[in-house]
Each structure stands twice: as structure tokens, then as C-alpha cells.
Tab-separated table of C-alpha atoms and ligand atoms in Angstrom:
chain	number	residue	atom	x	y	z
A	1	MET	CA	53.757	79.912	41.377
A	2	LEU	CA	56.741	80.086	43.664
A	3	VAL	CA	58.914	76.969	43.802
A	4	GLU	CA	61.797	76.720	46.235
A	5	ILE	CA	64.176	73.783	46.395
A	6	PHE	CA	66.136	72.909	49.532
A	7	PRO	CA	69.006	70.487	50.082
A	8	ASP	CA	67.102	68.381	52.586
A	9	TYR	CA	63.973	67.901	54.644
A	10	GLU	CA	65.206	69.922	57.625
A	11	THR	CA	65.911	73.090	55.630
A	12	LEU	CA	62.579	72.680	53.850
A	13	SER	CA	60.799	72.387	57.214
A	14	GLU	CA	62.655	75.446	58.516
A	15	ARG	CA	61.409	77.498	55.561
A	16	ALA	CA	57.860	76.217	56.043
A	17	TYR	CA	58.093	77.304	59.672
A	18	GLU	CA	59.243	80.813	58.700
A	19	ILE	CA	56.247	81.197	56.380
A	20	VAL	CA	53.635	79.933	58.841
A	21	ALA	CA	55.177	81.777	61.821
A	22	THR	CA	55.249	85.047	59.857
A	23	LEU	CA	51.554	84.688	59.045
A	24	ILE	CA	50.613	83.945	62.680
A	25	ARG	CA	52.577	86.978	63.883
A	26	ARG	CA	51.080	89.298	61.287
A	27	LYS	CA	47.558	87.959	61.590
A	28	PRO	CA	47.046	86.382	65.032
A	29	ASN	CA	43.484	85.303	64.159
A	30	CYS	CA	44.485	83.674	60.876
A	31	VAL	CA	42.731	80.587	59.545
A	32	LEU	CA	45.190	77.777	58.860
A	33	GLY	CA	44.494	74.635	56.865
A	34	PHE	CA	46.473	71.671	58.138
A	35	ALA	CA	47.510	68.388	56.551
A	36	THR	CA	48.517	65.131	58.212
A	37	GLY	CA	51.071	62.526	57.099
A	38	SER	CA	54.843	62.424	57.482
A	39	THR	CA	55.748	65.506	55.473
A	40	PRO	CA	54.471	68.330	57.737
A	41	LEU	CA	55.885	66.768	60.926
A	42	GLY	CA	59.088	68.845	60.754
A	43	LEU	CA	56.956	71.993	60.460
A	44	TYR	CA	54.692	70.963	63.351
A	45	ARG	CA	57.696	70.206	65.560
A	46	ARG	CA	59.031	73.688	64.829
A	47	LEU	CA	55.652	75.296	65.542
A	48	VAL	CA	55.659	73.616	68.961
A	49	GLU	CA	59.225	74.817	69.592
A	50	GLY	CA	58.316	78.336	68.449
A	51	TYR	CA	55.421	78.348	70.900
A	52	ARG	CA	57.643	77.104	73.731
A	53	ARG	CA	60.184	79.828	73.002
A	54	GLY	CA	57.364	82.357	73.310
A	55	GLU	CA	57.548	83.356	69.633
A	56	LEU	CA	54.049	82.229	68.706
A	57	ASP	CA	50.591	82.672	70.155
A	58	PHE	CA	47.921	80.318	68.809
A	59	SER	CA	45.105	81.523	71.054
A	60	LYS	CA	43.184	83.170	68.204
A	61	VAL	CA	44.289	80.884	65.380
A	62	VAL	CA	41.507	78.881	63.704
A	63	THR	CA	42.301	75.581	61.994
A	64	PHE	CA	40.696	73.260	59.457
A	65	ASN	CA	42.162	69.899	58.544
A	66	LEU	CA	41.987	68.466	55.069
A	67	ASP	CA	40.669	65.028	55.768
A	68	GLU	CA	39.784	62.160	58.093
A	69	TYR	CA	39.274	58.420	57.701
A	70	VAL	CA	35.696	57.176	57.739
A	71	GLY	CA	34.999	54.755	60.589
A	72	LEU	CA	37.837	55.780	62.910
A	73	PRO	CA	36.778	57.500	66.140
A	74	PRO	CA	38.799	60.586	67.138
A	75	SER	CA	40.487	58.536	69.874
A	76	HIS	CA	41.821	55.948	67.390
A	77	PRO	CA	45.642	56.212	67.249
A	78	GLN	CA	45.570	56.371	63.435
A	79	SER	CA	42.766	58.914	63.148
A	80	TYR	CA	43.859	62.270	61.816
A	81	HIS	CA	42.131	63.844	64.784
A	82	HIS	CA	44.478	61.951	67.094
A	83	PHE	CA	47.464	62.725	64.843
A	84	MET	CA	46.862	66.480	65.065
A	85	TRP	CA	46.432	66.528	68.839
A	86	GLU	CA	49.410	64.255	69.354
A	87	ASN	CA	51.792	66.120	67.044
A	88	LEU	CA	50.640	69.713	67.418
A	89	PHE	CA	47.489	70.864	69.180
A	90	GLN	CA	48.117	69.453	72.665
A	91	HIS	CA	51.507	71.185	72.766
A	92	ILE	CA	50.332	74.721	71.901
A	93	ASN	CA	47.768	77.181	73.271
A	94	ILE	CA	45.179	76.571	70.576
A	95	ASN	CA	41.561	77.035	71.648
A	96	PRO	CA	39.942	73.597	71.113
A	97	SER	CA	36.777	75.262	69.831
A	98	ASN	CA	38.844	76.810	67.012
A	99	VAL	CA	40.001	73.371	65.803
A	100	HIS	CA	38.051	71.718	62.981
A	101	LEU	CA	38.488	68.269	61.505
A	102	PRO	CA	35.989	66.214	59.551
A	103	ASN	CA	34.367	63.562	61.752
A	104	GLY	CA	34.626	60.086	60.264
A	105	MET	CA	31.990	58.691	62.644
A	106	VAL	CA	28.943	60.765	61.698
A	107	ASP	CA	25.736	59.056	60.514
A	108	ASP	CA	24.998	61.471	57.710
A	109	ILE	CA	28.251	62.169	55.908
A	110	GLU	CA	26.683	64.418	53.277
A	111	VAL	CA	25.142	66.718	55.866
A	112	HIS	CA	28.409	66.731	57.787
A	113	CYS	CA	30.420	67.675	54.671
A	114	ASP	CA	28.057	70.589	53.927
A	115	TRP	CA	28.407	71.684	57.553
A	116	TYR	CA	32.213	71.553	57.280
A	117	GLU	CA	32.176	73.756	54.198
A	118	GLU	CA	29.863	76.162	56.020
A	119	GLN	CA	32.281	76.348	58.962
A	120	ILE	CA	35.108	77.299	56.598
A	121	ARG	CA	32.940	80.017	55.050
A	122	ARG	CA	31.892	81.345	58.457
A	123	ALA	CA	35.523	81.543	59.541
A	124	GLY	CA	36.116	83.824	56.562
A	125	GLY	CA	37.900	81.220	54.420
A	126	ILE	CA	41.333	79.671	54.818
A	127	ASP	CA	44.288	82.081	54.755
A	128	LEU	CA	46.991	79.471	54.237
A	129	GLN	CA	46.435	75.828	53.377
A	130	ILE	CA	49.321	73.451	54.071
A	131	LEU	CA	49.404	70.504	51.686
A	132	GLY	CA	51.357	67.345	51.049
A	133	ILE	CA	51.221	65.340	47.845
A	134	GLY	CA	50.643	61.604	47.474
A	135	PRO	CA	52.977	59.481	45.343
A	136	ASN	CA	49.984	59.205	42.972
A	137	GLY	CA	49.623	62.982	42.847
A	138	HIS	CA	46.639	63.254	45.174
A	139	LEU	CA	45.929	66.397	47.197
A	140	ALA	CA	44.240	65.629	50.501
A	141	PHE	CA	42.338	62.410	49.607
A	142	ASN	CA	41.328	63.615	46.173
A	143	GLU	CA	42.384	60.466	44.401
A	144	PRO	CA	43.028	60.254	40.633
A	145	GLY	CA	39.821	61.038	38.778
A	146	SER	CA	38.485	63.447	41.430
A	147	SER	CA	36.562	66.367	40.001
A	148	LEU	CA	38.730	69.466	39.923
A	149	GLY	CA	35.708	71.411	41.171
A	150	SER	CA	34.903	69.006	44.023
A	151	ARG	CA	33.843	70.044	47.515
A	152	THR	CA	34.182	68.272	50.877
A	153	ARG	CA	32.790	64.756	50.466
A	154	ILE	CA	33.453	61.052	50.966
A	155	LYS	CA	36.023	59.397	48.696
A	156	THR	CA	37.072	55.795	48.217
A	157	LEU	CA	40.809	55.505	48.778
A	158	SER	CA	42.834	54.097	45.896
A	159	GLN	CA	44.859	50.945	46.354
A	160	ALA	CA	48.043	53.006	45.928
A	161	THR	CA	47.058	55.266	48.829
A	162	ARG	CA	46.072	52.357	51.056
A	163	ARG	CA	49.403	50.736	50.242
A	164	ALA	CA	51.315	53.972	50.984
A	165	ASN	CA	49.503	54.393	54.328
A	166	ALA	CA	49.781	50.730	55.369
A	167	ARG	CA	52.981	51.727	57.222
A	168	PHE	CA	50.861	53.458	59.852
A	169	PHE	CA	48.342	50.616	60.235
A	170	GLY	CA	50.595	47.569	60.108
A	171	SER	CA	48.907	46.182	56.973
A	172	GLU	CA	47.106	47.400	53.856
A	173	GLU	CA	43.969	45.506	54.903
A	174	ALA	CA	43.738	47.559	58.107
A	175	VAL	CA	43.704	50.907	56.242
A	176	PRO	CA	40.143	52.277	56.036
A	177	ARG	CA	38.562	52.196	52.572
A	178	HIS	CA	36.983	55.636	52.697
A	179	ALA	CA	37.807	59.115	53.873
A	180	ILE	CA	36.101	62.486	54.151
A	181	THR	CA	38.196	65.022	52.308
A	182	MET	CA	38.050	68.662	51.376
A	183	GLY	CA	37.493	68.855	47.650
A	184	ILE	CA	39.842	70.363	45.098
A	185	GLY	CA	37.435	73.278	44.730
A	186	THR	CA	37.503	73.809	48.504
A	187	ILE	CA	41.316	73.749	48.612
A	188	MET	CA	41.577	76.145	45.676
A	189	GLU	CA	39.564	78.763	47.591
A	190	ALA	CA	42.285	79.063	50.241
A	191	ARG	CA	44.019	82.427	49.816
A	192	ARG	CA	47.440	80.816	49.745
A	193	LEU	CA	48.671	77.265	49.301
A	194	LEU	CA	51.867	75.960	50.864
A	195	LEU	CA	52.683	72.552	49.430
A	196	LEU	CA	55.549	70.503	50.873
A	197	ALA	CA	57.143	67.475	49.224
A	198	SER	CA	60.146	65.504	50.383
A	199	GLY	CA	61.896	62.359	49.198
A	200	ARG	CA	62.429	60.443	45.987
A	201	ALA	CA	59.071	58.664	46.274
A	202	LYS	CA	57.423	62.005	45.455
A	203	ALA	CA	59.659	62.982	42.523
A	204	ARG	CA	57.359	61.703	39.737
A	205	ALA	CA	54.251	63.237	41.272
A	206	VAL	CA	56.087	66.540	41.767
A	207	ARG	CA	57.155	66.587	38.145
A	208	ALA	CA	53.604	65.900	36.998
A	209	MET	CA	52.296	68.605	39.341
A	210	LEU	CA	54.654	71.335	38.175
A	211	GLU	CA	55.426	70.412	34.584
A	212	GLY	CA	52.595	68.179	33.406
A	213	PRO	CA	49.268	69.165	31.913
A	214	ILE	CA	46.438	69.958	34.336
A	215	SER	CA	44.456	66.775	34.751
A	216	ALA	CA	41.885	65.256	37.094
A	217	MET	CA	44.088	62.155	37.035
A	218	VAL	CA	46.745	64.079	38.994
A	219	SER	CA	44.785	66.360	41.294
A	220	ALA	CA	47.882	68.255	42.458
A	221	THR	CA	48.277	69.728	38.953
A	222	ILE	CA	45.473	72.127	39.895
A	223	VAL	CA	47.971	74.185	41.917
A	224	GLN	CA	49.112	75.558	38.534
A	225	LEU	CA	45.877	77.549	38.498
A	226	HIS	CA	46.210	78.988	41.997
A	227	ARG	CA	47.257	82.597	42.240
A	228	TYR	CA	49.420	82.131	45.341
A	229	ALA	CA	50.783	78.610	45.301
A	230	HIS	CA	54.078	78.219	47.105
A	231	VAL	CA	55.832	74.872	46.680
A	232	LEU	CA	58.732	73.766	48.900
A	233	LEU	CA	60.718	70.752	47.716
A	234	ASP	CA	63.791	68.973	48.913
A	235	ALA	CA	66.403	67.943	46.365
A	236	GLU	CA	65.104	64.381	46.105
A	237	ALA	CA	61.511	65.435	45.493
A	238	ALA	CA	62.792	67.888	42.861
A	239	SER	CA	65.097	65.332	41.223
A	240	GLU	CA	62.887	64.606	38.207
A	241	LEU	CA	62.106	68.199	37.286
A	242	ALA	CA	63.242	69.128	33.796
A	243	TYR	CA	62.892	72.909	34.102
A	244	ASN	CA	65.190	74.773	36.495
A	245	HIS	CA	62.576	76.378	38.704
A	246	HIS	CA	65.252	78.462	40.433
A	247	ASP	CA	65.481	80.490	37.207
A	248	GLY	CA	61.984	81.744	37.728
A	249	ILE	CA	62.231	82.455	41.425
A	250	SER	CA	60.527	85.581	42.628
A	251	GLU	CA	60.221	87.301	45.970
A	252	PRO	CA	57.905	85.428	48.294
A	253	PHE	CA	54.495	87.037	48.066
A	254	ASP	CA	53.272	89.089	50.959
A	255	VAL	CA	50.493	88.293	53.399
A	256	HIS	CA	47.225	89.779	52.240
B	301	LIG	C1	46.973	64.191	54.592
B	301	LIG	C2	46.729	64.304	53.161
B	301	LIG	C3	47.518	63.532	52.148
B	301	LIG	C4	49.025	63.610	52.383
B	301	LIG	C5	49.765	62.818	51.311
B	301	LIG	C6	51.249	62.755	51.588
B	301	LIG	O1	46.102	65.045	55.324
B	301	LIG	O2	45.861	65.018	52.826
B	301	LIG	O3	47.227	64.032	50.882
B	301	LIG	O4	49.443	64.943	52.376
B	301	LIG	O5	49.251	61.515	51.226
B	301	LIG	O6	51.463	62.023	52.771
B	301	LIG	P1	52.913	61.951	53.429
B	301	LIG	O7	53.260	63.306	53.891
B	301	LIG	O8	52.737	60.985	54.587
B	301	LIG	O9	53.821	61.434	52.379
């Protein structure tokens, strides 16, 4: 595992950009896994700027998002579909048919989840999965207690997650109760993981992820088992770590 700690969110986002931009340049048809939420916004802003400067070409890039709320149509301002178009896709030359997000409006969620997994397989698997971490240690919407071998499926959101996301909906009541999410098993099949965490609210979850025992109660701890997990933290998110992860720093692994 490679852990890098940055003074602040902007330097963390700059590093995330370097990593993603390098992959896109080396492998123009790469398959990227995207996350939503506040944390990757600095990265997405930089990807848009990189495209505008002519540094990046997304025309062959294929994308899969981690999750989507059940019951929100793609046009809903809080749907993750809308979030991705608003913050990234509409500003770059991505081919819309290369963009994949779970659809929270389908009748048969089980069939849809199997189809989503099949699309990932057909694309050749995910080269680099971008991840955030919830204050409760969730990865995507794999809430505490999620099977560490889980696949894409419907999950009930925990109260903690609905509380954390109430800021986007105006109230906790308005946050949907269910989401479709890639499973932990699905995420672990990505060739590389790039997990970003910023701010003091994440410090306990980050400590549990990096220094705690692997447990289904903190799904992010599974990254300890991934061969190419790269974790970028700002100083606040790293503030509860006991071990000095800089001691163990190695050269960033190469694209493969
Ligand atoms: C979003 C997702 C979530 C977030 C996590 C952190 O697609 O899968 O796991 O990454 O809840 O959210 P932020 O970045 O808003 O703190």
C-alpha cells in the first residue's frame, strides 16, 4: 500500500490529477472508476482544466461510477448521474456511450446489477478506481456490515450516511433510503485503487482503514488486501494515524 500525506486538499487534488492524467496519457482507452461526493471535486476540476489546456483526450476513456441513489431519475439534481455530468462529463470530450452509472429507476434492480457487473467485465475490468471514504468507513455505499465479497447490489443507507449526505438534500428525511452500489468484491477487482480522504471528519475512519484490523464493520479496511492501493490524505485526514506512513513510502507503482 502506498500512502501519501499532503498539507492540504489542493495539493492532494493536484497529486490525484497527476496520477489520473498519467494513466489517460499512457492508456487512452483506459477504464476509470469514478466516485461522487465532495472529495473528488478538486480532481474533477483539474481534469476539466487539463482537457481545456489540450493535455487530455477522453474520447476513448470508459467510465464506471460506484453508485447511485434508488428512486432518483438521472435528471434529479442530487442524482449521481447528474453530479457526474455537471462536474465532469459535460466539460470533456467523453463519448456518452462509454459512460456507465447504475440506474436507480429500473424495475428489476437485481437484473440491472448483474448487467452492470457484466458491462465492467466486457470493458476488460477497471484500470483505476477512484474512491472516497465515509466518516463511518464505508467504501461506495457498502455500509458497515457489508460482505467483503459483495457484488453490485442494492443497499440500505445507514443513518450516519443519510445524516452526512443531508447537506446536499436540505434535510436527512429527503435523502433516499437505498442505493445501488458496486460491492466490495467488485471494487477489489479494479487493477488499482486511488483513495482520497480530506478533512478531520475522516480522520477516525482513515485510522481504522490503515491501522485497524480488516473488518466488515469498516469496509474500507479491505484496501489493506489490495495489491495496488494508493491512498492520498491531507494532514487533517491523517491526523489520527499512529504509524508514520512516510517511513514506508515507496516509489509510486507503474501503470500495468
Ligand atoms: C460516492 C461514494 C461515497 C463517498 C463517501 C465520501 O460515490 O461512493 O462512498 O466517497 O461517502 O463522501 P465525501 O467525499 O462527500 O465526503
